[in-house]
XYZ file of C-alpha atoms in Angstrom:
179
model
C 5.471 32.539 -20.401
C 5.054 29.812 -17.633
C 1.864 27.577 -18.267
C 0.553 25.875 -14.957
C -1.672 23.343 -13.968
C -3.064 23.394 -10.643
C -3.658 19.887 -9.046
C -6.088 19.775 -5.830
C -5.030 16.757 -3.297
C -7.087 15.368 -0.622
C -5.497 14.495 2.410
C -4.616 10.614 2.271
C -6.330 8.296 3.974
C -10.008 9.697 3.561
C -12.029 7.069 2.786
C -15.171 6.227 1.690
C -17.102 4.142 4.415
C -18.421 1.604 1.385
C -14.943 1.381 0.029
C -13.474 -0.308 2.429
C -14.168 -4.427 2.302
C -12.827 -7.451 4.038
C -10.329 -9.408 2.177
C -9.772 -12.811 2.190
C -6.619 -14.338 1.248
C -4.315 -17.367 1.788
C -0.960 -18.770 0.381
C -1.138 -21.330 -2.676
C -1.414 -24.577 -0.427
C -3.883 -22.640 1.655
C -2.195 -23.171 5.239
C -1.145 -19.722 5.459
C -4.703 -17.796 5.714
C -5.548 -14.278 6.375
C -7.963 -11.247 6.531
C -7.521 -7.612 5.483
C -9.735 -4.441 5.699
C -8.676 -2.834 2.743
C -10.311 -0.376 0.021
C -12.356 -2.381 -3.001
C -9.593 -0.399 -5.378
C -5.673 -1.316 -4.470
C -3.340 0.700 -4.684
C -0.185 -1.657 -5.487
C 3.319 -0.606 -5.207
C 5.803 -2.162 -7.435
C 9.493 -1.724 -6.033
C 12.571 -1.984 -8.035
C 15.149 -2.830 -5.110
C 16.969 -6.314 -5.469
C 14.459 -8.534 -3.448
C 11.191 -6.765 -4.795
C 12.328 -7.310 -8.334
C 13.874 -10.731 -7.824
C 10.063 -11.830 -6.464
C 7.899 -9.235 -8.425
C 7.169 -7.968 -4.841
C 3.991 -6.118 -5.676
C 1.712 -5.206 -3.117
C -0.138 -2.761 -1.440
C 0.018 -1.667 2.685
C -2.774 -1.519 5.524
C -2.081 -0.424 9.004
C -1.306 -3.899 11.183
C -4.674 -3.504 12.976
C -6.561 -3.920 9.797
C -4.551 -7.126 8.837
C -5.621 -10.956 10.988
C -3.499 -13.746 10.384
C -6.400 -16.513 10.349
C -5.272 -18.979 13.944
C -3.005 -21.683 13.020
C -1.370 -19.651 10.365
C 1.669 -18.798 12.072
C 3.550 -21.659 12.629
C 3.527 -22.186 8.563
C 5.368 -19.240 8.703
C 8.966 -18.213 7.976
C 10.652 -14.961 7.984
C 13.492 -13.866 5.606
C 15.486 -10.881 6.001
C 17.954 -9.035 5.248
C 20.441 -5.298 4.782
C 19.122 -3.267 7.413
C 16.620 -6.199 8.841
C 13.874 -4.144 9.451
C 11.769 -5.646 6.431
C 10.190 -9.469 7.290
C 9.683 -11.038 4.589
C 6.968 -13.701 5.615
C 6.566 -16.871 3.450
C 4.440 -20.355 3.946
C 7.090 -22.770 4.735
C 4.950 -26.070 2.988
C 4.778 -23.940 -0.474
C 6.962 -20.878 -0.003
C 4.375 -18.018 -1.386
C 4.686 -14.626 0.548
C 1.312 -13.373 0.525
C 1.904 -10.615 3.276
C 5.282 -9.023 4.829
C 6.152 -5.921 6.544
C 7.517 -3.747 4.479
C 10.629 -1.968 5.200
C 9.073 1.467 4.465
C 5.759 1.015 7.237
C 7.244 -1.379 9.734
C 3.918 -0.363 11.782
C 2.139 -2.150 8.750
C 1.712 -4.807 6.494
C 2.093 -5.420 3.001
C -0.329 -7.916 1.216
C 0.463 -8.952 -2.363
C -3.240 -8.682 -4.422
C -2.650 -12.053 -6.100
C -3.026 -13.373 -2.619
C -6.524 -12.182 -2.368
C -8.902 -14.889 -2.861
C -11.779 -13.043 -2.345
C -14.098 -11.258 -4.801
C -14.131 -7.985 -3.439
C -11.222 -6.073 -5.883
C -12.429 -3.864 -8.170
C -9.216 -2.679 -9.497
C -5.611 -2.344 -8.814
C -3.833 1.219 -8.866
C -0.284 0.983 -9.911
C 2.309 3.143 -8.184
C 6.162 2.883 -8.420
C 8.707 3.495 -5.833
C 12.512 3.652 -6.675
C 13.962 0.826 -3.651
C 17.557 1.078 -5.411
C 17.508 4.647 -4.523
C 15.613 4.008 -1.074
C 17.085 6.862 1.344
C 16.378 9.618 -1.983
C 12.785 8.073 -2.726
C 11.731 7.681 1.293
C 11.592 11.368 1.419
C 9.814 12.147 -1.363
C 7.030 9.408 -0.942
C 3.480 9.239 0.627
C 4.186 5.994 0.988
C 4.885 5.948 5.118
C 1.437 7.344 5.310
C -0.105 3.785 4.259
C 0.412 2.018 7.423
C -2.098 5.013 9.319
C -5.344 4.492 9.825
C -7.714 6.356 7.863
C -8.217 9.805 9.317
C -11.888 9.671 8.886
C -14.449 7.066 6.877
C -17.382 9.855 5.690
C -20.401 8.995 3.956
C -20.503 7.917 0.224
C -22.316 11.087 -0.638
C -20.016 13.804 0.659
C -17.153 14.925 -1.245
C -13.996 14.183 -0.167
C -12.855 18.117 0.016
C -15.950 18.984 2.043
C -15.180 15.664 4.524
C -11.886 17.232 5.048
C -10.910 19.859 8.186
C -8.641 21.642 5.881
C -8.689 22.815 2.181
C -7.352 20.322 0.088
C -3.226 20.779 -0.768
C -2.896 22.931 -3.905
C 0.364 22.522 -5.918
C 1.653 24.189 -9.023
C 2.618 21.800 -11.458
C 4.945 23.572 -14.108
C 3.927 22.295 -17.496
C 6.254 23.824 -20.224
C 7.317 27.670 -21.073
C 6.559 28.957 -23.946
């Protein structure tokens, strides 16, 4: 006998209108200064490929039009890359903290590392894990491309996410064990 679970998923990138806050953040020496629009819970990838790991690259990813580089900022900044190039790894060239980049994975987006936030405004941080030593596998298995889109719609705090939605929420079978 198959047991299953059923899990109900909401589209991504249904937010609340109250969840989403402006951010604050800056490098350590402060020269490098930014804003985000980003929900009051993260949800922070950790990578494993050789750069993430090397740096403890842990962030999580906006669309670029919710992310403003505060005026003056840029020419603090330097840009590292490297493999394929299409990663920028931005860093403050007085104190060498990356407190944004664009991640390989949502080049139409930006990655902003939560220890960067100086702000008050996070409530909690969501871990999530993707596999960047097996990139090519993992990239087609993820959600993860879907961060750099804007939301498809910010509904009201007291209508449930399923209702907010066009479409039924994604069912999938999750096989638990046979017996």
């Amino acid at each position: 006998t198959l047991l299953y679970t059923i899990k109900f998923e909401v589209p991504y990138n249904v937010y609340y209108m109250s969840d989403i806050v402006t951010h604050h953040g800056s490098c350590h020496c402060g020269r490098v200064r930014f804003t985000v629009r980003a929900p009051s819970v993260l949800e922070v990838w950790r990578c494993n490929c050789s750069i993430c790991t090397k740096k403890q690259n842990h962030h999580f990813i906006v669309p670029a039009s919710r992310f403003t580089l505060a005026p003056g900022s840029e020419e603090y900044l330097a840009t590292y890359t490297f493999n394929t190039g299409r990663a920028k790894h931005m860093f403050c060239k007085h104190c060498g903290v990356q407190s944004f980049y664009v991640p390989r994975s949502n080049t139409d987006g930006v990655g902003v590392m939560p220890h960067c936030i100086d702000s008050s405004h996070v409530t909690d941080l969501v871990y999530r894990e993707f596999d960047g030593r097996n990139w090519e596998e993992c990239i087609q298995v993820s959600d993860i491309v879907k961060l750099s889109r804007e939301p498809i719609k910010l509904i009201p705090r007291d209508v449930p996410k399923e209702v907010a939605t066009k479409s039924p929420p994604q069912v999938q079978k999750v096989k638990l064990f046979r017996r």
